[in-house]
XYZ file of C-alpha atoms in Angstrom:
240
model
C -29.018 130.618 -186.523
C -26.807 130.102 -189.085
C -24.189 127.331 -190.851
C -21.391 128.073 -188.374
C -19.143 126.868 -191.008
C -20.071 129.143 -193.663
C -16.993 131.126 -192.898
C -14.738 127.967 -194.266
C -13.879 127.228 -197.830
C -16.145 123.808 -199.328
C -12.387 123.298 -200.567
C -10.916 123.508 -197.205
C -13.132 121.921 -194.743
C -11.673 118.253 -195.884
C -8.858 117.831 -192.611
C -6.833 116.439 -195.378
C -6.233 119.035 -197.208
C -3.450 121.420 -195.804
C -3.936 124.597 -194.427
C -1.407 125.816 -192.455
C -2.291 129.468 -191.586
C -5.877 127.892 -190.593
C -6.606 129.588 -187.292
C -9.692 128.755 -185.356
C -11.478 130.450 -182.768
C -11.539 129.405 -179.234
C -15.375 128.950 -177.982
C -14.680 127.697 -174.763
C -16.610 129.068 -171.766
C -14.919 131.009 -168.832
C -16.375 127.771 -166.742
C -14.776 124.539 -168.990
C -11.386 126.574 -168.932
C -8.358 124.810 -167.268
C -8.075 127.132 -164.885
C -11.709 126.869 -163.796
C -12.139 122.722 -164.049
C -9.258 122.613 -161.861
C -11.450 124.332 -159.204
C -15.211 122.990 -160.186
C -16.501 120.760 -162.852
C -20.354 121.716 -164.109
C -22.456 118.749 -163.776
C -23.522 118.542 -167.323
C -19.307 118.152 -168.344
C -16.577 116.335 -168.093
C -13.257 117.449 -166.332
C -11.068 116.782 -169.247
C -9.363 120.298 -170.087
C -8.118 118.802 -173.030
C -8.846 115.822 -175.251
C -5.327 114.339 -174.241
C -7.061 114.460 -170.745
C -9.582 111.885 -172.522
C -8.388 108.447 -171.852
C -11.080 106.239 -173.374
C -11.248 107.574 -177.128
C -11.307 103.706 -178.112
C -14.878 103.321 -176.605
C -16.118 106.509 -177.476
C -15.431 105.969 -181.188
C -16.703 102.565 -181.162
C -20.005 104.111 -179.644
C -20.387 106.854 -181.855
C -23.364 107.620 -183.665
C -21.296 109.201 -186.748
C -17.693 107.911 -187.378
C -14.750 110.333 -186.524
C -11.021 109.913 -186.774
C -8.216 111.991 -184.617
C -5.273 114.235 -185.545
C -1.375 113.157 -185.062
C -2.094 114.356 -181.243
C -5.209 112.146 -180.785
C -7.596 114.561 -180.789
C -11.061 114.174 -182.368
C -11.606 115.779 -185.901
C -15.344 116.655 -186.294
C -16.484 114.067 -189.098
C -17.876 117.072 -191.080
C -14.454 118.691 -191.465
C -13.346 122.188 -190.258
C -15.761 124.349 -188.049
C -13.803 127.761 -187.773
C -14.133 127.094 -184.414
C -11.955 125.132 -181.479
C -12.130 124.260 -177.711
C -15.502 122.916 -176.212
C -18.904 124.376 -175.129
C -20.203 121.075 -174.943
C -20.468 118.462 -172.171
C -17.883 116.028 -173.423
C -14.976 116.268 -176.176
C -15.574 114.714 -179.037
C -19.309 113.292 -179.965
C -21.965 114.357 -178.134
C -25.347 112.488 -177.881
C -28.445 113.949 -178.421
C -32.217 113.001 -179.002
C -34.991 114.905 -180.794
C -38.431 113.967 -180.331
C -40.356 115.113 -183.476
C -44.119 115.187 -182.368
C -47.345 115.728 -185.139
C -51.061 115.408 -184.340
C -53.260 114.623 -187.095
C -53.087 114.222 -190.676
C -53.014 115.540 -194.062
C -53.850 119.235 -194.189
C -54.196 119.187 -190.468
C -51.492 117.976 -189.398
C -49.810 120.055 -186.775
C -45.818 120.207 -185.319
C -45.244 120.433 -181.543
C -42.213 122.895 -181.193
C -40.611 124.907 -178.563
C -39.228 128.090 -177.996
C -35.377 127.364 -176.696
C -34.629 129.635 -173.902
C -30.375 129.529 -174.587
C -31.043 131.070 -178.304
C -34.814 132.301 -178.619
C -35.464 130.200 -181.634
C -38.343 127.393 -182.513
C -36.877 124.152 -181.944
C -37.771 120.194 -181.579
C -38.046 119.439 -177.870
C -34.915 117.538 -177.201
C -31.376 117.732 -175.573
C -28.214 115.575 -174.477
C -28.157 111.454 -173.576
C -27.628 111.087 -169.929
C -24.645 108.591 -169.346
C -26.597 106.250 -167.800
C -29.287 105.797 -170.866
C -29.958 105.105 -174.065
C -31.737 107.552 -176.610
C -35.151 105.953 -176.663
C -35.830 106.969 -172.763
C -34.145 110.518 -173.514
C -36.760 111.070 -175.986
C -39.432 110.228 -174.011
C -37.313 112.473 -170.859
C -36.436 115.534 -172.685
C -40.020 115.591 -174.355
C -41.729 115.045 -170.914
C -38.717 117.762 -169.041
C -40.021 120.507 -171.534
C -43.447 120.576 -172.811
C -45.376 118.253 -170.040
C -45.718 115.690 -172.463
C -45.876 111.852 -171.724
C -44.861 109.710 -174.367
C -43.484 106.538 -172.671
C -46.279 104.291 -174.311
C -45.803 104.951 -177.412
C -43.788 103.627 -179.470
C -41.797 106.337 -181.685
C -40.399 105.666 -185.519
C -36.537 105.788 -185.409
C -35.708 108.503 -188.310
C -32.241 108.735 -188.360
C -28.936 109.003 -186.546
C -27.522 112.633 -187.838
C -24.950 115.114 -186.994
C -26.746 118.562 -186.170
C -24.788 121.788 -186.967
C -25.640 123.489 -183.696
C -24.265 126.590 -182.700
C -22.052 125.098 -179.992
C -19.924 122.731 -181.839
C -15.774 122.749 -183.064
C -13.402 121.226 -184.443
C -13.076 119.025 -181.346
C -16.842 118.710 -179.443
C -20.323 118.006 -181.800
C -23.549 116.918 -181.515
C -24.686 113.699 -183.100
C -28.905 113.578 -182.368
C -31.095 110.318 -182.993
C -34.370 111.467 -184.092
C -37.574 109.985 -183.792
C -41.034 110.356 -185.320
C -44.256 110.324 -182.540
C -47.171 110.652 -184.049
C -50.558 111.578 -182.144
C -54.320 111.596 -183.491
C -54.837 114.746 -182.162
C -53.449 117.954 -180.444
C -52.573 116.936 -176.766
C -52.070 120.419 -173.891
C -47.952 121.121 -173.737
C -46.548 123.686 -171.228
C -42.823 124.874 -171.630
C -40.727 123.594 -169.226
C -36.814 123.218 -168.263
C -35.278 124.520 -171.225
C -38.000 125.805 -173.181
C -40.174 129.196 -172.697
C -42.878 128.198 -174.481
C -44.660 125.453 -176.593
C -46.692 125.281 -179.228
C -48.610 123.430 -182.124
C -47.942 124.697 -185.783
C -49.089 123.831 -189.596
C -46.822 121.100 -190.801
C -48.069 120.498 -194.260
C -44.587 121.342 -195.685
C -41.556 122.735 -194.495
C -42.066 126.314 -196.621
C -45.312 126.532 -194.578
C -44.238 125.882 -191.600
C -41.640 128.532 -192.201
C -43.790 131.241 -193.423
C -46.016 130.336 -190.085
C -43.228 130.830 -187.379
C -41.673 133.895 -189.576
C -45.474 135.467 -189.755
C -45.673 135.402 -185.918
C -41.941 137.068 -185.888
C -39.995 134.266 -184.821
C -37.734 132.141 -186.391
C -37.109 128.023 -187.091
C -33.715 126.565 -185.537
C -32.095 126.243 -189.021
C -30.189 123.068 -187.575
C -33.511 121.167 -187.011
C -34.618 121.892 -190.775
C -32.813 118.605 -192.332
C -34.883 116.603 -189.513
C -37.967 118.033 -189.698
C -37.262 117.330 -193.383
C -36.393 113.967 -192.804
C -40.031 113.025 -191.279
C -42.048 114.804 -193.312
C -40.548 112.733 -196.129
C -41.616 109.824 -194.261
C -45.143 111.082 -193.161
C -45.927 111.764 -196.854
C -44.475 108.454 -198.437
C-alpha cells in the first residue's frame, strides 16, 4: 500500500495554510453512516456520526499518544496535516490506539522476523491491531500477538520502541492510528499459526530492511509499507 497522502501538496498538507477549494473524499463505510448508526452500532465503533457527537475531546487529547489540535468546529485535525481523505473507517474519531508487537528469533545473520499475512489487505504485516477500552498497550501486545499467530508472550518482557503515528490505509482528516511498538526478542524460532485477522504466519531474514524486502517480494508478496518506519525503528536498536 501506498502514502495515502501522496495525492496532497508537501506545501499544502500544513492545516494552516489556506486552501479553500480543498475537497476531500468521504471514506466512510455504508455501516458508520448516520443513517446506519442510528439503527446499529458495530462493536468495534463508536456511535458518534460526527465528531460534534464526541463529547469528551478534552480527555481524549490529554490521552493521546501524538498531540492533535481541532478546527473552528471542534473537530480533530490529523497531527500529520491533510489526508485527501474525510469521514471515518475507524473505530473512534479522532486518535486511534494501536499496538505492534515486533517479534525476532536469533541473532546476527540469523536473525529472523515473525510477520503475518493481513487478511483485510493481503499484505505482510507486524501482528498487531486496536487498544481495547478497557486496557493498556502492553496487554494488547501480548493479546493481538497471541489472537493471530498462537503466540504467548505474557512473560516476557518486551522493549518499548516508540509511540508513532502509522499511515494506514484507513485514516482522514478526522480518524488515525497512533501504534506503540514494542521489540520481543526470542533465542530461537518458536511454531506460529495465523489466526483472527491474519491468513498466515511466518518467519523471514531480518538482517536489513532491503533484505527483508527482496525476501517477501521474491516469494510474490509484498511488505505493509506503513510498518517499514517500525521495523526500521528496531532494527536500529537491535544493531546498536
Amino acid at each position: 500500500m501506498s502514502d495515502i497522502t501522496e495525492a496532497i501538496p508537501t506545501e499544502r498538507r500544513c492545516w494552516s495554510v489556506s486552501w479553500p477549494e480543498y475537497t476531500p473524499v468521504d471514506i466512510t463505510p455504508p455501516e458508520l453512516r448516520p443513517s446506519a448508526l442510528t439503527h446499529h452500532v458495530p462493536e468495534w465503533a463508536e456511535g458518534a456520526p460526527t465528531p460534534a457527537d464526541v463529547h469528551d475531546w478534552d480527555q481524549r487529547r490529554h490521552s493521546a499518544l501524538v498531540p492533535f489540535e481541532r478546527d473552528e468546529r471542534g473537530w480533530p485535525l490529523h497531527p500529520h496535516g491533510r489526508t485527501g481523505r474525510t469521514g471515518r473507517n475507524l473505530g473512534r474519531w479522532g486518535e486511534n490506539q494501536a499496538a505492534d508487537p515486533i517479534v525476532v528469533a536469533g541473532s546476527g545473520r540469523q536473525r529472523r522476523l515473525l510477520l503475518i499475512t493481513r487478511s483485510d489487505i493481503g499484505v505482510e504485516a507486524i501482528p498487531g491491531g486496536m487498544v481495547n477500552p478497557d486496557e493498556i498497550a502492553p496487554a494488547t501486545l501480548v493479546r493481538e500477538l497471541r489472537e493471530e499467530t498462537g503466540l504467548d508472550l505474557a512473560d516476557h518482557q518486551p522493549v518499548i520502541l516508540g509511540q508513532d503515528l502509522v499511515d494506514d490505509w484507513r485514516q482522514s482528516d478526522h480518524a488515525w492510528i497512533a501504534s506503540t511498538s514494542a521489540l520481543f526478542q526470542l533465542p530461537v524460532e518458536v511454531d506460529a499459526v495465523a489466526a483472527d485477522d491474519a491468513v498466515d504466519a511466518g518467519w523471514w531474514p531480518f538482517g536489513s530492511l532491503a533484505q527483508l524486502d527482496s525476501e517477501i517480494t521474491a516469494a510474490g508478496r509484498t511488505l505493509y509499507a506503513a510498518h517499514r518506519p517500525l521495523l526500521q525503528r528496531a532494527l536500529t536498536h537491535l544493531n546498536t
